[in-house]
XYZ file of C-alpha atoms in Angstrom:
212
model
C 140.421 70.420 -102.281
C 140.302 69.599 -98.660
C 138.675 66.467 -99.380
C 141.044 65.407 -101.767
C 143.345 65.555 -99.619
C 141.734 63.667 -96.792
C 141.812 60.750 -99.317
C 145.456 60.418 -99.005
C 145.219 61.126 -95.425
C 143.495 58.071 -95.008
C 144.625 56.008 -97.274
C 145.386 53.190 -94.818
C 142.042 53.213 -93.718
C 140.895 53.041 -96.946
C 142.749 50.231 -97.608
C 141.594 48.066 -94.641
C 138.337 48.884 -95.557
C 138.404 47.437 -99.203
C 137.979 43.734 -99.745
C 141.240 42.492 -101.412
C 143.200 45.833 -101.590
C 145.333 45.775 -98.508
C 148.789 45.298 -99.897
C 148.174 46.504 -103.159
C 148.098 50.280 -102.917
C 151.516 51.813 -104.182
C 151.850 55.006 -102.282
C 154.951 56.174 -104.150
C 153.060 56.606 -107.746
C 149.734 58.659 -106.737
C 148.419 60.471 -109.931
C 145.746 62.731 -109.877
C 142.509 63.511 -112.909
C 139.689 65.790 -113.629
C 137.486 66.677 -116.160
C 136.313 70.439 -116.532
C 136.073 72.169 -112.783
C 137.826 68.815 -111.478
C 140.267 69.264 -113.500
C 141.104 72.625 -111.936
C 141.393 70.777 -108.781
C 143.623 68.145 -109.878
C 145.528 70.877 -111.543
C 145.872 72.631 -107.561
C 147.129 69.460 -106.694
C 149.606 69.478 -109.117
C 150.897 72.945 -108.655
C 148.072 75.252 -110.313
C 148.059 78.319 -107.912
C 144.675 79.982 -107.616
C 144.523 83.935 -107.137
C 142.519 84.801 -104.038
C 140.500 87.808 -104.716
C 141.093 89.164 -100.939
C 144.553 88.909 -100.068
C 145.631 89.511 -103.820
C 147.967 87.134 -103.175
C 148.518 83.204 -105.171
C 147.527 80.432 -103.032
C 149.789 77.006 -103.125
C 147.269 74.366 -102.552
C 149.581 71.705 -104.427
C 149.911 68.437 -102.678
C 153.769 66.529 -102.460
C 152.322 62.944 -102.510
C 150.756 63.395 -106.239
C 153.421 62.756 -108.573
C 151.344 63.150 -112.090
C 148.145 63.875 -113.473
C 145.982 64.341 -116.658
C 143.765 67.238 -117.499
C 141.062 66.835 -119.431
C 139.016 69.615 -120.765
C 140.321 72.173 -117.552
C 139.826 75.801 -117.705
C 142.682 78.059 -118.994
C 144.011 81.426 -117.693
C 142.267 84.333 -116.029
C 142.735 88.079 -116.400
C 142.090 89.367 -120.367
C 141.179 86.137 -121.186
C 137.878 86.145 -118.878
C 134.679 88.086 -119.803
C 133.249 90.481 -117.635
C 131.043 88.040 -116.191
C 132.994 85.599 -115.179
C 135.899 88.000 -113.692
C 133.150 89.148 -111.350
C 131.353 85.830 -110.548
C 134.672 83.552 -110.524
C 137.528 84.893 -109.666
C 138.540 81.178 -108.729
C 139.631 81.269 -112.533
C 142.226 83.593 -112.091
C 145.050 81.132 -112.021
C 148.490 81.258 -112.461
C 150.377 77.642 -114.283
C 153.744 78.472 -113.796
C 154.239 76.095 -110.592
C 152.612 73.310 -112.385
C 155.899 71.315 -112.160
C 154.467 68.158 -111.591
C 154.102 65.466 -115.297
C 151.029 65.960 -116.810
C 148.900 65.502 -119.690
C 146.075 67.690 -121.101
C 143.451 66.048 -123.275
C 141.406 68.886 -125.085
C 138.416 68.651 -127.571
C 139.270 71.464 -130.625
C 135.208 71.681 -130.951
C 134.861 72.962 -126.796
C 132.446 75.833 -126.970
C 131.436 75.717 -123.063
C 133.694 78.062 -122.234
C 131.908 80.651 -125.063
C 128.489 78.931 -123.756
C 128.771 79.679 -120.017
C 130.769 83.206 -120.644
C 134.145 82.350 -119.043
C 136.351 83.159 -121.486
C 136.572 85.477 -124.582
C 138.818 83.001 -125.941
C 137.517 79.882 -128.190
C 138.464 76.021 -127.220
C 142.516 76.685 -127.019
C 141.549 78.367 -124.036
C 141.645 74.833 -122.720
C 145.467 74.111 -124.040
C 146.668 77.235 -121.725
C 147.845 74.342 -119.143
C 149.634 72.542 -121.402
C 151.664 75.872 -123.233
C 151.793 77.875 -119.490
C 152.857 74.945 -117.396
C 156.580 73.658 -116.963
C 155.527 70.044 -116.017
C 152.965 69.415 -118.616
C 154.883 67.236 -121.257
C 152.214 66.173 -123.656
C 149.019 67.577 -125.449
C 146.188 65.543 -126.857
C 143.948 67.325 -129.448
C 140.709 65.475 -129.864
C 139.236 66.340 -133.603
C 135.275 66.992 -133.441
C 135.539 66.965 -129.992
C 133.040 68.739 -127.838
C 133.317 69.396 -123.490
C 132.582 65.478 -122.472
C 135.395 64.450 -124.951
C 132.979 61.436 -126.305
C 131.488 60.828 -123.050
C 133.791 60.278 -120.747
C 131.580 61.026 -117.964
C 128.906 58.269 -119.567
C 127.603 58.123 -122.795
C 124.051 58.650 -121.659
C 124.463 61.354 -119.150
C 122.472 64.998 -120.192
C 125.781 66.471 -120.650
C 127.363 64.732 -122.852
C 126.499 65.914 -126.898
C 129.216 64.271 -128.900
C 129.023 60.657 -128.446
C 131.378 58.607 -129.549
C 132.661 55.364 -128.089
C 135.731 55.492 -130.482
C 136.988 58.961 -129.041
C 136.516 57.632 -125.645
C 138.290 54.378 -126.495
C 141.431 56.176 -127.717
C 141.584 58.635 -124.685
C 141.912 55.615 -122.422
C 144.118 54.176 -124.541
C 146.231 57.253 -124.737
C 145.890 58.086 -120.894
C 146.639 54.961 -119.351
C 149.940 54.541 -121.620
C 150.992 58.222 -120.621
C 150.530 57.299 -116.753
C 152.342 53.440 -117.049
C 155.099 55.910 -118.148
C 155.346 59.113 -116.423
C 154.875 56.392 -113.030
C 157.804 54.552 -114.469
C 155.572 51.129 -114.801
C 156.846 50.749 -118.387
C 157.490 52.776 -121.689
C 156.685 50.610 -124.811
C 153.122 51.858 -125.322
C 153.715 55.305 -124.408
C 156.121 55.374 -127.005
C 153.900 53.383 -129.583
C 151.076 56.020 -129.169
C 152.739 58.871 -129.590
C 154.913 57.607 -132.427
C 151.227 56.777 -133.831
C 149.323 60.007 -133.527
C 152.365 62.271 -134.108
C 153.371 60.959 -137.116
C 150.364 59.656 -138.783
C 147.221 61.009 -139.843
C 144.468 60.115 -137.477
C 141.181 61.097 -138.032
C 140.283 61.479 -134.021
C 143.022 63.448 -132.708
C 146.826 64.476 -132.402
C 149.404 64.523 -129.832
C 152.153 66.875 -129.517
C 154.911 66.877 -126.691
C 157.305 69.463 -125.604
């Protein structure tokens, strides 16, 4: 988290450091993304409070300067909904969404059986939709049909992890994702509003979207 944060620290050095960035960096629309565990860390940025397991008490490790972010296949709620095992081993995912203020999508694959796989969660895959129903600022909900924990691959089609290729998956979650962030960064609205208008009330054979 830390180190995330250093990244905005040091943005300006960043920038000087970059051939043919300086100027370009808007500082005023930082979003934030993550895909399983890194999701749970864009999700502190955002507001996700984490319990700590000494003080007993919910620690804020959001961050003002993010203004949005997407989830993608992040780790729902703690307490009944953990096994044994992983209420011992990681209490890290004892969290609490209710200060998730902040925009945000969540992209989840309705086939996810990691969670079941790895014993986190006596729950099945809408364990990963508890940000989206538990959270204030999470607006919109992508359902990916068939999908497994690399959502198509989007960590690299070829990587070990990844067991339900599928370049056309992948295709519409950057489709869907970049239009979401153009408009929750107030860049512009026309595709945001074409996509959803598309998924929501059509049948699509790769996924849905609902929005609060």
């Amino acid at each position: 988290m830390e180190d995330m944060k250093r990244i905005l620290d040091q943005l300006d050095f960043l920038e000087s450091a970059v051939p043919g960035l300086s100027g370009r960096l808007d500082r005023s629309r930082i979003a934030t993304a993550g895909h399983s565990f890194g999701g749970q860390t864009a999700g502190n940025l955002l507001g996700l409070r984490v319990l700590n397991p000494e003080t007993k008490k919910e620690e804020d490790l959001s961050d003002s300067r993010i203004k949005a972010g997407v989830l993608f296949a992040t780790a729902g709620q703690g307490g009944d909904s953990l096994t044994p095992f992983a209420a011992e081993k990681m209490p890290h995912l004892n969290v609490s969404f209710e200060h998730m203020t902040k925009p945000t999508l969540v992209v989840v694959g309705d086939q996810d059986d990691t969670p079941n796989k790895y014993q986190l969660t006596v729950r099945g895959p809408d364990w990963m939709t508890d940000s989206y129903f538990l959270s204030p600022g999470a607006e919109s909900l992508l359902t990916l049909f068939g999908a497994e924990h690399s959502l198509g691959g989007i960590a690299g089609y070829e990587v070990k992890e990844t067991t339900d290729e599928n370049p056309e998956r992948v295709a519409l979650i950057q489709k869907v994702t970049w239009a979401y962030l153009r408009h929750v960064l107030d860049i512009e609205q026309t595709n945001w509003s074409a996509v959803k208008q598309t998924l929501s009330e059509t049948t699509h054979s790769i996924g849905r979207i609902e929005s609060k």
